[in-house]
Short mmCIF file of C-alpha atoms in Angstrom, two decimals:
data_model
loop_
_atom_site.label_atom_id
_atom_site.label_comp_id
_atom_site.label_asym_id
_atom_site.label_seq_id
_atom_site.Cartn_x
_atom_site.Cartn_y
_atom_site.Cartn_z
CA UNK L 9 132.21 139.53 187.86
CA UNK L 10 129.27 138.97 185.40
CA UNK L 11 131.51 138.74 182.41
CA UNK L 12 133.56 136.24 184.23
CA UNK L 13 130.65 134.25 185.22
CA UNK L 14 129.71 134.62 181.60
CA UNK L 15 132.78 133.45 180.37
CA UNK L 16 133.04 130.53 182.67
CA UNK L 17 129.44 129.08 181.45
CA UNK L 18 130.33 129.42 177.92
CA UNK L 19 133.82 127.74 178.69
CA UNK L 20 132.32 125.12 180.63
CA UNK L 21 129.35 124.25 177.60
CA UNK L 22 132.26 124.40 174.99
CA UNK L 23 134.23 121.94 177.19
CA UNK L 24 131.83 119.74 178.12
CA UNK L 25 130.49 119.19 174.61
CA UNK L 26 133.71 119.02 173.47
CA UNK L 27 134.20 115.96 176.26
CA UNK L 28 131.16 114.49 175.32
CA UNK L 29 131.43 114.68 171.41
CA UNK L 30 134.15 115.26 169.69
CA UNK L 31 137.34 113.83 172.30
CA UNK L 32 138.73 110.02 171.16
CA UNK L 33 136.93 107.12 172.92
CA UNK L 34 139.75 105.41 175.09
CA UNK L 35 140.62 102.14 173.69
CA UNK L 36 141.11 100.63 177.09
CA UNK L 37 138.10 102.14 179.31
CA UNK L 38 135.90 103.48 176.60
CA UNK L 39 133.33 106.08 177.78
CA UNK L 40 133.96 105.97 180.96
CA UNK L 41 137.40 107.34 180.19
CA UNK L 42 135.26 110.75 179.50
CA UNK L 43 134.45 111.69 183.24
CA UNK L 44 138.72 112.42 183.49
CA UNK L 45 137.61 115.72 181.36
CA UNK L 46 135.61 116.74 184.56
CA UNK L 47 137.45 115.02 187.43
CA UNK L 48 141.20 116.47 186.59
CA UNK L 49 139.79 119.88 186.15
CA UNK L 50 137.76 119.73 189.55
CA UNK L 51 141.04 118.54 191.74
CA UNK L 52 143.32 120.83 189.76
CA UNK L 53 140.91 123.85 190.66
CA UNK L 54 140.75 122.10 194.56
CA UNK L 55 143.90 122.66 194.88
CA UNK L 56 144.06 125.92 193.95
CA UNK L 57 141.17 126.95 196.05
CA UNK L 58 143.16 125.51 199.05
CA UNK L 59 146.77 127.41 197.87
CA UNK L 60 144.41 130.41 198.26
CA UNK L 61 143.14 129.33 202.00
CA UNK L 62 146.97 128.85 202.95
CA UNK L 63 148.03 132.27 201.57
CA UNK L 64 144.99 133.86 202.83
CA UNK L 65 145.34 132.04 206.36
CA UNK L 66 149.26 132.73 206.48
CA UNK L 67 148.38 136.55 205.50
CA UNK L 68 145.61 136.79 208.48
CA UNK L 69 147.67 135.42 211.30
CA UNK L 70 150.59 137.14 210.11
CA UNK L 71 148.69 140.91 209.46
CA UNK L 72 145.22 139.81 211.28
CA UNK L 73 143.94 141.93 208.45
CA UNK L 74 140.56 140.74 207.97
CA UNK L 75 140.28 140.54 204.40
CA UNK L 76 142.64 138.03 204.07
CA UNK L 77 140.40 135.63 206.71
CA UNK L 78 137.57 136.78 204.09
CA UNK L 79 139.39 135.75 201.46
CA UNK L 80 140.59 132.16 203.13
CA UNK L 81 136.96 131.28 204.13
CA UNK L 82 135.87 131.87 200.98
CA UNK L 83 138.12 129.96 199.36
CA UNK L 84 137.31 127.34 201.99
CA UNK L 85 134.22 126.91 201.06
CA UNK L 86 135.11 126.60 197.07
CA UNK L 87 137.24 123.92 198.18
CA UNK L 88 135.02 122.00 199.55
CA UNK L 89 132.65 122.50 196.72
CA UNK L 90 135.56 121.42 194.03
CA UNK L 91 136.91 118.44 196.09
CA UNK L 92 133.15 117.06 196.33
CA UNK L 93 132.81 117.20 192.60
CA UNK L 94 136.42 115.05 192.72
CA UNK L 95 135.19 112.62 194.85
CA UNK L 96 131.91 111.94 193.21
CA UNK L 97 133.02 111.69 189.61
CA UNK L 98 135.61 109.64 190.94
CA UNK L 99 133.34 107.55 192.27
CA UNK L 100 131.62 106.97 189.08
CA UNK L 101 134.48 106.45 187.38
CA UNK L 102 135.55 103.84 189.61
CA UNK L 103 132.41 102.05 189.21
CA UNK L 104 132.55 100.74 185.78
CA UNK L 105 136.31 100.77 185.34
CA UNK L 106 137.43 99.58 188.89
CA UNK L 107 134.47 97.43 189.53
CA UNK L 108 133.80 99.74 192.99
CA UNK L 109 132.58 103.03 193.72
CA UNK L 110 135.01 103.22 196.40
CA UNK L 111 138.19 101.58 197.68
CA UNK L 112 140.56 102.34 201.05
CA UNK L 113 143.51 102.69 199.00
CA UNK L 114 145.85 105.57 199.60
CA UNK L 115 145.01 108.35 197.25
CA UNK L 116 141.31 108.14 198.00
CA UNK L 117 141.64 108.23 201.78
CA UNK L 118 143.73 110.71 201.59
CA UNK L 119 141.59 112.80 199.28
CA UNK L 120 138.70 111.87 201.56
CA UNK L 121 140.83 113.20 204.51
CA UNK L 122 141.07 116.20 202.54
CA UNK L 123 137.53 117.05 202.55
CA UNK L 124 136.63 116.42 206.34
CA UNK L 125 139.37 118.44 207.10
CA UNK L 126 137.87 121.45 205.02
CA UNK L 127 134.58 120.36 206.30
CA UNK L 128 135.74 121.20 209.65
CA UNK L 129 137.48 124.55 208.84
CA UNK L 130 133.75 125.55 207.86
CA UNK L 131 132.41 124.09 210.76
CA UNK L 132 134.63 126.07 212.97
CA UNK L 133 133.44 129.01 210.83
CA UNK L 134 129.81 128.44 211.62
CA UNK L 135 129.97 127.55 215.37
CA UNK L 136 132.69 130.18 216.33
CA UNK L 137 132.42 133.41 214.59
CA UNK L 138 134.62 136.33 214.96
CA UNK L 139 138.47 136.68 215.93
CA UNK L 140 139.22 133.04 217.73
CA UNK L 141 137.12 131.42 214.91
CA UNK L 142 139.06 133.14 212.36
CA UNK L 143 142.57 132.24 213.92
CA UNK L 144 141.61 128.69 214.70
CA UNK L 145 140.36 127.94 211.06
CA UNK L 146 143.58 129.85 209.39
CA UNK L 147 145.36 127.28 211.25
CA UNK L 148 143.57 124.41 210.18
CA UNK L 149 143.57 125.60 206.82
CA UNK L 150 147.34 125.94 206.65
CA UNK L 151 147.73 122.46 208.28
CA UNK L 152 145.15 121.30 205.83
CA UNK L 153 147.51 121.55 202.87
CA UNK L 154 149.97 119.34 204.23
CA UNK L 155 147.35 116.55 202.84
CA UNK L 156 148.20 117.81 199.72
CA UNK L 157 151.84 116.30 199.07
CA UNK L 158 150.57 113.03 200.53
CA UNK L 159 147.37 112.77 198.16
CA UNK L 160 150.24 113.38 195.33
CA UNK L 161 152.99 110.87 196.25
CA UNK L 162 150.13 108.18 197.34
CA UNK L 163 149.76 107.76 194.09
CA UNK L 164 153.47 107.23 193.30
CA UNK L 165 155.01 105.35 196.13
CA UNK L 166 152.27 103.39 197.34
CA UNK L 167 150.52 100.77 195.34
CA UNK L 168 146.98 101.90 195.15
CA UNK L 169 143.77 101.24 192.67
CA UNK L 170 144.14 105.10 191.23
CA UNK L 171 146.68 104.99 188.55
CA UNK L 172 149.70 107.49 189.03
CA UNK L 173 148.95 110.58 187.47
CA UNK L 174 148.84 110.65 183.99
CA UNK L 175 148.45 114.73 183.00
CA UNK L 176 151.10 117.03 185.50
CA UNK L 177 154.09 114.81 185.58
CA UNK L 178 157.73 116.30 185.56
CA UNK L 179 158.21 113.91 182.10
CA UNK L 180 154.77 116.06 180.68
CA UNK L 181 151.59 114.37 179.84
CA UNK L 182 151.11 110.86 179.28
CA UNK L 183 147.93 111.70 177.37
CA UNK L 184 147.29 111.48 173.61
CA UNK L 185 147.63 114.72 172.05
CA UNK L 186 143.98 114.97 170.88
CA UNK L 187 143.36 114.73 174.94
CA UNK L 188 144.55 117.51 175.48
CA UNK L 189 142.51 120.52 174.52
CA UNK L 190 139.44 119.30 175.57
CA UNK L 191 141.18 119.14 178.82
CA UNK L 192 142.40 122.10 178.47
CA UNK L 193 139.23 124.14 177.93
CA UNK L 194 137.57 122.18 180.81
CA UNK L 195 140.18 122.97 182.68
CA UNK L 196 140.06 126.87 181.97
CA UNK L 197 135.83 126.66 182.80
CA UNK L 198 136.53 125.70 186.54
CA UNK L 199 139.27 127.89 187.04
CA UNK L 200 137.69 131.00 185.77
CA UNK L 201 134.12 129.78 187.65
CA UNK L 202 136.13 129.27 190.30
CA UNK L 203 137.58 133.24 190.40
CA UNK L 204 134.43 134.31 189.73
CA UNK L 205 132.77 132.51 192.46
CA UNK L 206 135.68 133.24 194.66
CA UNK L 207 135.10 137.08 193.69
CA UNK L 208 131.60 136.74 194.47
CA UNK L 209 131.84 135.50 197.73
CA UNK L 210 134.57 137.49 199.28
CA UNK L 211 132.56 140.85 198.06
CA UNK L 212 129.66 138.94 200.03
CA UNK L 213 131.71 138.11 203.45
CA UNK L 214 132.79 142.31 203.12
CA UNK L 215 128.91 143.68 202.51
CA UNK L 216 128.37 141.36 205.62
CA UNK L 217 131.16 142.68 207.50
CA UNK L 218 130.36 146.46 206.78
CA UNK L 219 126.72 145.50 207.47
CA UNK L 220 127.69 143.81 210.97
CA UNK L 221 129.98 147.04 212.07
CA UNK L 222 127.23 149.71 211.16
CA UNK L 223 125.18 147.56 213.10
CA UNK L 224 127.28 147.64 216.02
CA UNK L 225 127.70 150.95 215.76
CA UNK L 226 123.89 151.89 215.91
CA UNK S 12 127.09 106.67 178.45
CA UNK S 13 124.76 106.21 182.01
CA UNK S 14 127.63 106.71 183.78
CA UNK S 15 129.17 109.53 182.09
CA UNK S 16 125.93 111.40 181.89
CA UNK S 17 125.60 110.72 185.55
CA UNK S 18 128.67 112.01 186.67
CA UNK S 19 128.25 114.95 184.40
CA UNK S 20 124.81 115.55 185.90
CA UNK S 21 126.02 115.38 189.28
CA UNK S 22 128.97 117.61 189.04
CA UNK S 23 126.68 120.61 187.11
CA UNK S 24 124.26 120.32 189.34
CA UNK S 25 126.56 120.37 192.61
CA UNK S 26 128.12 124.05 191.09
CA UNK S 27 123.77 124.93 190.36
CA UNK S 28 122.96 124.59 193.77
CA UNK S 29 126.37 126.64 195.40
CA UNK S 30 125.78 129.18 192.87
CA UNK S 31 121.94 129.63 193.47
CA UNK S 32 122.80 129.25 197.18
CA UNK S 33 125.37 132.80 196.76
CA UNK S 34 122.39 134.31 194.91
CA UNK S 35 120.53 133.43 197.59
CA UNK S 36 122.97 134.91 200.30
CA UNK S 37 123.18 137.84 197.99
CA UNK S 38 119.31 138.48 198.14
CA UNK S 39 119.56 138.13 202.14
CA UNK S 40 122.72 140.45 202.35
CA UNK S 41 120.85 143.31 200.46
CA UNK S 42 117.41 143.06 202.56
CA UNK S 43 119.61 143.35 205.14
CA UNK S 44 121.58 146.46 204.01
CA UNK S 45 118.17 148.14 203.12
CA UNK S 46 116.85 147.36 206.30
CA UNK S 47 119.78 148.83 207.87
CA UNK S 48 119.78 151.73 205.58
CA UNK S 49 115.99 152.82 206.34
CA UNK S 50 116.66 152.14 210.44
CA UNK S 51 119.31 155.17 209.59
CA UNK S 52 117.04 157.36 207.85
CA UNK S 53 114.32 156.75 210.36
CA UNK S 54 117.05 157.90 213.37
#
C-alpha cells in the first residue's frame, strides 16, 4: 500500500506541475482551461469508484459474502470523495468561463443527483449497520449507476452549458496532442490514489470486522 | 491564475483531509485491537 501511496503523490506533483507549467494556455479560455487537468481525472476516477460499488453490491446480494459489502462501502465512500472534487472544480471553472458557479442544466443536475444519491448510500451505512444496512445500500448503489448513462448522454442530446465531452469520445480526443499527457499523468495520480485509498480502507472495514466478532465472542 | 490555484487548492486539500481522516480511523482501529488484545490476556 505505501509504495502505492508513494507512487500516487509523486504522480499527482508531476501532474500537477506539469498542468500548471509546462501544458499550452487555451487560446479560447486561457488559464482557466487548466482546472480540466484536475476535473476529467476526478470524474473519470468517480466513475470507477462507483463500477466498483455496483460489482461489489451485485457480488454481496448475490454471495452475501461480506467482503464484497466491504469492498462496495468503501468504494462508496471514494466516490463521494472523487465526485465532490468534480463538482467543485467544476464550479470554478464555470465561474470565469461560464460567468456562474452553477447552472440547472442537465449534466450538472444530474452529476449533483449523483452525489446525494451516494450521500445517502453512506447515510444508510451510518444509521443502519449490519445485514439490512448492507443489503439496502448494495441496492442503492447498483441503482445509483443508472445516473451514470444519463450524466453522459445529457451532455449529448440535451442542450446544456457543459460542452459535450471533449476527451472519451468514440471519434477519440478532441484535444490538442500536447493535452494529452499532462492529462494523462493526472489521470494515472487519481487512479492509483484512488486503489490505494480503496486498499486502505477495505483492510480498515476487515480489522473492524474481525475486531467486532472477537468482541462478540468475548 | 486565482482561480486555478483555487480549485487546485481545494481539490488537494479535500484528498488531505479523507486521507488524514483514514489515518485517523487507522489510529482508532489499532487502540481498539490492543485494547481487545490485553482484555484477552487479562481473561
Amino acid at each position: 500500500m505505501r509504495p502505492l501511496l508513494a507512487a500516487a503523490t509523486l504522480l499527482m506533483l508531476v501532474g500537477i506541475a506539469w498542468a500548471l507549467l509546462a501544458a499550452p494556455t487555451e487560446v479560447f479560455q486561457g488559464l482557466p482551461q487548466r482546472i480540466m487537468y484536475l476535473h476529467v481525472p476526478a470524474v473519470v476516477t468517480a466513475y470507477v469508484a462507483l463500477l466498483v460499488v455496483f460489482v461489489g453490491s451485485v457480488l454481496f446480494l448475490w454471495t452475501r459474502q461480506a467482503r464484497w459489502d466491504r469492498l462496495a462501502h468503501s468504494a462508496a465512500e471514494l466516490a463521494v470523495l472523487f465526485i465532490t472534487a468534480t463538482l467543485v472544480s467544476g464550479a470554478i471553472w464555470g465561474r470565469p468561463v461560464w460567468g456562474t458557479w452553477w447552472s440547472w442544466d442537465a449534466r450538472l443536475t444530474t452529476t449533483l443527483v449523483l452525489w446525494f444519491i451516494y450521500i445517502g448510500y453512506l447515510i444508510v451505512r451510518a444509521w443502519a449497520p449490519g445485514s439490512r444496512g448492507a443489503r439496502a445500500a448494495a441496492v442503492i448503489g447498483i441503482v445509483g449507476v443508472l445516473d451514470i448513462p444519463l450524466i453522459h448522454w445529457s451532455a449529448i442530446v440535451l442542450r446544456t452549458l457543459h460542452p459535450q465531452p471533449t476527451v472519451f469520445r468514440p471519434e477519440g480526443p478532441a484535444l490538442p496532442a500536447s493535452m494529452l499527457p499532462p492529462l494523462g499523468v493526472n489521470l494515472a495520480a487519481f487512479l492509483t490514489l484512488f486503489v490505494a485509498l480503496l486498499l486502505l480502507r477495505v483492510r480498515q472495514e476487515r480489522m473492524l470486522a474481525r475486531l467486532v466478532e472477537q468482541l462478540e465472542a468475548a | 491564475m486565482g482561480y486555478v490555484a483555487a480549485a487546485y487548492t481545494v481539490v488537494v486539500a479535500l484528498v488531505l483531509v479523507y486521507a488524514l481522516t483514514l489515518v485517523a480511523r487507522q489510529r482508532l482501529i489499532d487502540e481498539m485491537a490492543e485494547a481487545a488484545a490485553t482484555d484477552e490476556a487479562g481473561r
